[in-house]
Amino acid sequence: MLDLKLNSSHIIQLLKQNLFNRLCQGQESGQLLLNELVDTDAMILLRRFQQQLLNVQQSSPITTHIIKNDNCPILQALRENNLLNQNSSHVKVLFLPEYLRSTSIPLAYTNFIRGADLAVFPTLFEPFSYSAAECVCVGTSVIVSKMSGFGEMCSSLHKNKTNRTINKIETDNIWNNNQIGVEIVDRTIQYQQQVERIADMMIQRLKLNKEDRIDGRNRTSQNAVFVDWSVQIKRYIEAYMLAMQKEW
């Protein structure tokens, strides 16, 4: 689709010029054929774009890889919920079953995460969660587990800056009240409650209008200094010295 957008302007200019020339020569517009108005390269591009559009109208694959285990729980859950990427589906899924790297997608990692509106990391345990911190640095909002080091740190920031608790969904949109672009889910409560909390956070994010989304993205990236190495190095040194004291 990107190729189509980039090349369509060239093809349109070619059509305009050749159409103008033919009409000036006295040829009737009803007698003109497309292959007379564009060159061979443009015709090949048009046919290729047409085929790509036909493919898009069909169901797109769910995963980027061939998964030998057909009992993969993620694929099973997608099937059970009819998330099969039909053309009529409002929700499309792209399951990339590996850590993101330059060979996974034709984009730089930071550009990829910057293109997302929301990242969700509901891990049951993680020492810190650098992926969540990287998202915040480029302005992408995050839902993170309190069971991660990053989530615990953000929980402390929330308590210091606001009066609301991490488990409370307010009547006003939570993302408009959020200064650091991070919402935290408690993974110690009942599983169904966890699911509902994450779903509520995602829905509230979707309800933001364009201006609020832009404002939130700018606010998140501007306030991301709290994860900058110039700040975190102090805690790293403190932890290192504490470990050395216990060891020796």
CSV table of C-alpha atoms in Angstrom, one decimal:
chain,number,residue,atom,x,y,z
A,1,MET,CA,0.0,0.0,0.0
A,2,LEU,CA,2.9,2.3,0.7
A,3,ASP,CA,4.3,1.6,-2.8
A,4,LEU,CA,0.9,2.4,-4.3
A,5,LYS,CA,0.8,5.8,-2.5
A,6,LEU,CA,4.3,6.7,-3.5
A,7,ASN,CA,3.9,5.7,-7.2
A,8,SER,CA,0.4,6.8,-7.8
A,9,SER,CA,1.4,10.5,-8.1
A,10,HIS,CA,3.9,9.6,-10.8
A,11,ILE,CA,1.2,7.6,-12.7
A,12,ILE,CA,-1.4,10.4,-12.3
A,13,GLN,CA,1.1,12.9,-13.8
A,14,LEU,CA,1.8,10.6,-16.7
A,15,LEU,CA,-1.9,10.1,-17.3
A,16,LYS,CA,-2.6,13.9,-17.3
A,17,GLN,CA,0.3,14.7,-19.7
A,18,ASN,CA,-0.5,11.9,-22.2
A,19,LEU,CA,-4.3,12.6,-22.0
A,20,PHE,CA,-3.7,16.3,-22.7
A,21,ASN,CA,-1.4,15.5,-25.7
A,22,ARG,CA,-3.9,13.0,-27.2
A,23,LEU,CA,-6.8,15.4,-26.8
A,24,CYS,CA,-4.8,18.2,-28.4
A,25,GLN,CA,-4.2,15.9,-31.3
A,26,GLY,CA,-7.9,15.7,-31.8
A,27,GLN,CA,-8.4,12.1,-30.6
A,28,GLU,CA,-11.7,11.5,-28.8
A,29,SER,CA,-11.5,10.7,-25.1
A,30,GLY,CA,-13.9,7.7,-25.6
A,31,GLN,CA,-11.4,6.0,-27.9
A,32,LEU,CA,-8.4,6.2,-25.5
A,33,LEU,CA,-7.2,3.1,-23.8
A,34,LEU,CA,-5.3,3.0,-20.5
A,35,ASN,CA,-2.2,1.3,-22.0
A,36,GLU,CA,-2.0,4.1,-24.6
A,37,LEU,CA,-1.8,6.7,-21.8
A,38,VAL,CA,0.9,5.1,-19.5
A,39,ASP,CA,4.1,3.2,-20.2
A,40,THR,CA,4.7,-0.5,-19.7
A,41,ASP,CA,6.3,0.0,-16.3
A,42,ALA,CA,3.2,1.9,-15.1
A,43,MET,CA,0.9,-0.8,-16.4
A,44,ILE,CA,2.9,-3.5,-14.5
A,45,LEU,CA,2.7,-1.5,-11.3
A,46,LEU,CA,-1.1,-1.0,-11.7
A,47,ARG,CA,-1.6,-4.7,-12.2
A,48,ARG,CA,0.5,-5.5,-9.2
A,49,PHE,CA,-1.4,-3.0,-7.0
A,50,GLN,CA,-4.7,-4.5,-8.2
A,51,GLN,CA,-3.6,-8.0,-7.2
A,52,GLN,CA,-2.4,-6.7,-3.8
A,53,LEU,CA,-5.8,-5.0,-3.2
A,54,LEU,CA,-7.6,-8.3,-4.1
A,55,ASN,CA,-5.4,-10.1,-1.6
A,56,VAL,CA,-6.2,-7.5,1.1
A,57,GLN,CA,-9.9,-8.1,0.6
A,58,GLN,CA,-9.4,-11.7,1.5
A,59,SER,CA,-8.6,-12.9,5.1
A,60,SER,CA,-5.1,-12.0,6.1
A,61,PRO,CA,-2.9,-14.4,7.9
A,62,ILE,CA,-3.0,-14.2,11.7
A,63,THR,CA,0.7,-15.0,12.3
A,64,THR,CA,3.9,-14.0,10.6
A,65,HIS,CA,5.4,-17.4,11.1
A,66,ILE,CA,4.5,-21.0,10.4
A,67,ILE,CA,3.7,-22.5,13.9
A,68,LYS,CA,4.1,-26.2,13.9
A,69,ASN,CA,2.2,-26.6,17.2
A,70,ASP,CA,-1.4,-26.2,16.2
A,71,ASN,CA,-2.4,-26.3,19.8
A,72,CYS,CA,-0.7,-23.0,20.6
A,73,PRO,CA,-2.9,-21.4,23.3
A,74,ILE,CA,-2.7,-18.0,21.6
A,75,LEU,CA,-3.9,-19.3,18.3
A,76,GLN,CA,-6.6,-21.3,20.1
A,77,ALA,CA,-7.9,-18.2,21.9
A,78,LEU,CA,-8.0,-16.3,18.6
A,79,ARG,CA,-10.1,-19.0,17.0
A,80,GLU,CA,-12.4,-19.3,19.9
A,81,ASN,CA,-13.1,-15.6,19.8
A,82,ASN,CA,-13.4,-15.6,16.0
A,83,LEU,CA,-10.5,-13.2,15.5
A,84,LEU,CA,-9.5,-14.7,12.2
A,85,ASN,CA,-8.8,-11.4,10.2
A,86,GLN,CA,-11.9,-11.7,8.0
A,87,ASN,CA,-12.4,-8.7,5.7
A,88,SER,CA,-15.5,-7.8,7.7
A,89,SER,CA,-13.7,-7.9,11.1
A,90,HIS,CA,-13.3,-4.6,12.9
A,91,VAL,CA,-10.4,-6.0,14.9
A,92,LYS,CA,-7.3,-7.4,13.1
A,93,VAL,CA,-4.6,-9.5,14.7
A,94,LEU,CA,-0.9,-9.8,13.8
A,95,PHE,CA,0.8,-12.4,16.0
A,96,LEU,CA,4.6,-12.2,15.8
A,97,PRO,CA,5.9,-15.1,17.9
A,98,GLU,CA,9.4,-13.8,18.6
A,99,TYR,CA,11.3,-10.9,20.1
A,100,LEU,CA,11.2,-7.9,17.8
A,101,ARG,CA,14.4,-7.5,15.8
A,102,SER,CA,15.4,-5.9,12.5
A,103,THR,CA,14.7,-9.1,10.6
A,104,SER,CA,11.1,-9.3,12.0
A,105,ILE,CA,9.7,-6.1,10.6
A,106,PRO,CA,11.0,-3.6,7.9
A,107,LEU,CA,11.1,-0.8,10.5
A,108,ALA,CA,13.5,0.5,13.1
A,109,TYR,CA,12.4,-0.7,16.6
A,110,THR,CA,11.7,2.8,17.9
A,111,ASN,CA,9.6,3.7,14.8
A,112,PHE,CA,7.6,0.5,15.3
A,113,ILE,CA,6.7,1.2,18.9
A,114,ARG,CA,6.2,4.9,18.2
A,115,GLY,CA,3.5,3.8,15.7
A,116,ALA,CA,1.4,2.1,18.4
A,117,ASP,CA,-1.2,3.9,20.5
A,118,LEU,CA,-0.9,1.6,23.4
A,119,ALA,CA,1.4,-1.2,24.6
A,120,VAL,CA,0.3,-3.8,27.1
A,121,PHE,CA,2.8,-5.8,29.3
A,122,PRO,CA,0.7,-7.8,31.9
A,123,THR,CA,3.6,-10.0,33.0
A,124,LEU,CA,3.4,-12.0,36.2
A,125,PHE,CA,7.1,-11.2,37.0
A,126,GLU,CA,9.8,-9.2,35.4
A,127,PRO,CA,12.8,-7.6,37.1
A,128,PHE,CA,12.2,-4.2,35.4
A,129,SER,CA,10.6,-4.3,31.9
A,130,TYR,CA,12.8,-2.2,29.6
A,131,SER,CA,10.3,-2.7,26.8
A,132,ALA,CA,7.7,-0.7,28.7
A,133,ALA,CA,10.2,2.0,29.5
A,134,GLU,CA,11.2,2.2,25.8
A,135,CYS,CA,7.6,2.8,24.8
A,136,VAL,CA,7.2,5.6,27.3
A,137,CYS,CA,10.4,7.3,25.9
A,138,VAL,CA,8.8,7.6,22.5
A,139,GLY,CA,5.4,8.7,23.8
A,140,THR,CA,3.5,5.4,23.6
A,141,SER,CA,1.2,4.8,26.5
A,142,VAL,CA,1.7,1.6,28.5
A,143,ILE,CA,-0.4,-0.8,30.6
A,144,VAL,CA,2.1,-2.6,32.8
A,145,SER,CA,1.9,-5.2,35.6
A,146,LYS,CA,2.7,-4.1,39.2
A,147,MET,CA,4.6,-7.4,39.4
A,148,SER,CA,7.4,-5.8,37.3
A,149,GLY,CA,10.1,-3.5,38.6
A,150,PHE,CA,8.9,-0.7,36.2
A,151,GLY,CA,5.3,-1.2,37.3
A,152,GLU,CA,6.3,-0.9,41.0
A,153,MET,CA,8.3,2.2,40.3
A,154,CYS,CA,5.4,3.8,38.4
A,155,SER,CA,3.0,2.8,41.2
A,156,SER,CA,5.1,4.9,43.6
A,157,LEU,CA,5.1,7.8,41.2
A,158,HIS,CA,1.3,7.6,40.9
A,159,LYS,CA,0.9,7.6,44.7
A,160,ASN,CA,3.1,10.6,45.1
A,161,LYS,CA,1.5,12.7,42.3
A,162,THR,CA,-2.2,11.8,42.6
A,163,ASN,CA,-4.7,10.6,45.2
A,164,ARG,CA,-6.2,7.8,43.1
A,165,THR,CA,-5.1,4.2,43.7
A,166,ILE,CA,-3.8,2.0,40.9
A,167,ASN,CA,-6.9,-0.2,41.0
A,168,LYS,CA,-9.5,2.5,40.6
A,169,ILE,CA,-11.0,3.3,37.2
A,170,GLU,CA,-12.4,6.9,37.6
A,171,THR,CA,-15.5,8.2,35.8
A,172,ASP,CA,-13.3,10.7,34.0
A,173,ASN,CA,-10.9,9.2,31.4
A,174,ILE,CA,-7.9,7.8,33.3
A,175,TRP,CA,-5.5,8.6,30.5
A,176,ASN,CA,-6.3,12.4,30.7
A,177,ASN,CA,-5.3,12.3,34.3
A,178,ASN,CA,-2.2,10.4,33.7
A,179,GLN,CA,1.1,12.4,33.7
A,180,ILE,CA,3.5,9.6,32.7
A,181,GLY,CA,1.4,7.6,30.3
A,182,VAL,CA,1.5,4.4,32.4
A,183,GLU,CA,-1.4,2.6,33.9
A,184,ILE,CA,-0.8,-0.3,36.3
A,185,VAL,CA,-2.8,-3.5,36.7
A,186,ASP,CA,-2.6,-5.6,39.9
A,187,ARG,CA,-1.9,-9.2,39.0
A,188,THR,CA,-2.6,-10.5,42.6
A,189,ILE,CA,-6.4,-10.1,42.3
A,190,GLN,CA,-8.7,-12.6,40.7
A,191,TYR,CA,-7.9,-13.4,37.1
A,192,GLN,CA,-11.2,-12.3,35.7
A,193,GLN,CA,-10.9,-9.0,37.5
A,194,GLN,CA,-7.5,-8.5,36.0
A,195,VAL,CA,-8.9,-9.1,32.5
A,196,GLU,CA,-11.7,-6.6,33.0
A,197,ARG,CA,-9.4,-4.0,34.4
A,198,ILE,CA,-7.0,-4.3,31.4
A,199,ALA,CA,-10.0,-4.2,29.0
A,200,ASP,CA,-11.4,-1.1,30.7
A,201,MET,CA,-8.1,0.7,30.4
A,202,MET,CA,-7.8,-0.2,26.7
A,203,ILE,CA,-11.4,0.9,26.0
A,204,GLN,CA,-10.8,4.2,27.8
A,205,ARG,CA,-7.8,4.7,25.7
A,206,LEU,CA,-9.8,4.1,22.5
A,207,LYS,CA,-12.4,6.7,23.6
A,208,LEU,CA,-9.8,9.5,23.6
A,209,ASN,CA,-10.3,12.0,20.8
A,210,LYS,CA,-7.5,13.0,18.5
A,211,GLU,CA,-6.5,16.1,20.5
A,212,ASP,CA,-6.4,14.1,23.7
A,213,ARG,CA,-4.3,11.4,22.1
A,214,ILE,CA,-1.8,13.9,20.8
A,215,ASP,CA,-1.6,15.7,24.1
A,216,GLY,CA,-1.1,12.5,26.0
A,217,ARG,CA,1.6,11.3,23.7
A,218,ASN,CA,3.5,14.7,24.0
A,219,ARG,CA,3.0,14.6,27.8
A,220,THR,CA,4.3,11.0,28.1
A,221,SER,CA,7.5,11.6,26.1
A,222,GLN,CA,8.2,14.9,27.9
A,223,ASN,CA,7.8,13.3,31.3
A,224,ALA,CA,9.8,10.2,30.4
A,225,VAL,CA,12.9,11.7,32.0
A,226,PHE,CA,12.1,9.5,35.1
A,227,VAL,CA,13.4,6.5,33.2
A,228,ASP,CA,16.4,8.3,31.7
A,229,TRP,CA,19.7,6.7,32.6
A,230,SER,CA,20.9,10.0,34.1
A,231,VAL,CA,18.2,9.4,36.8
A,232,GLN,CA,18.3,5.6,37.0
A,233,ILE,CA,22.0,5.4,37.4
A,234,LYS,CA,21.7,6.6,40.9
A,235,ARG,CA,19.4,3.7,41.9
A,236,TYR,CA,21.7,1.3,40.0
A,237,ILE,CA,24.7,2.5,42.0
A,238,GLU,CA,22.7,2.2,45.3
A,239,ALA,CA,21.7,-1.3,44.4
A,240,TYR,CA,25.2,-2.3,43.4
A,241,MET,CA,26.7,-0.9,46.7
A,242,LEU,CA,24.0,-2.7,48.7
A,243,ALA,CA,24.8,-6.0,47.0
A,244,MET,CA,28.5,-5.5,47.6
A,245,GLN,CA,28.0,-4.8,51.3
A,246,LYS,CA,25.9,-7.9,51.7
A,247,GLU,CA,28.5,-10.0,49.8
A,248,TRP,CA,31.6,-8.7,51.6
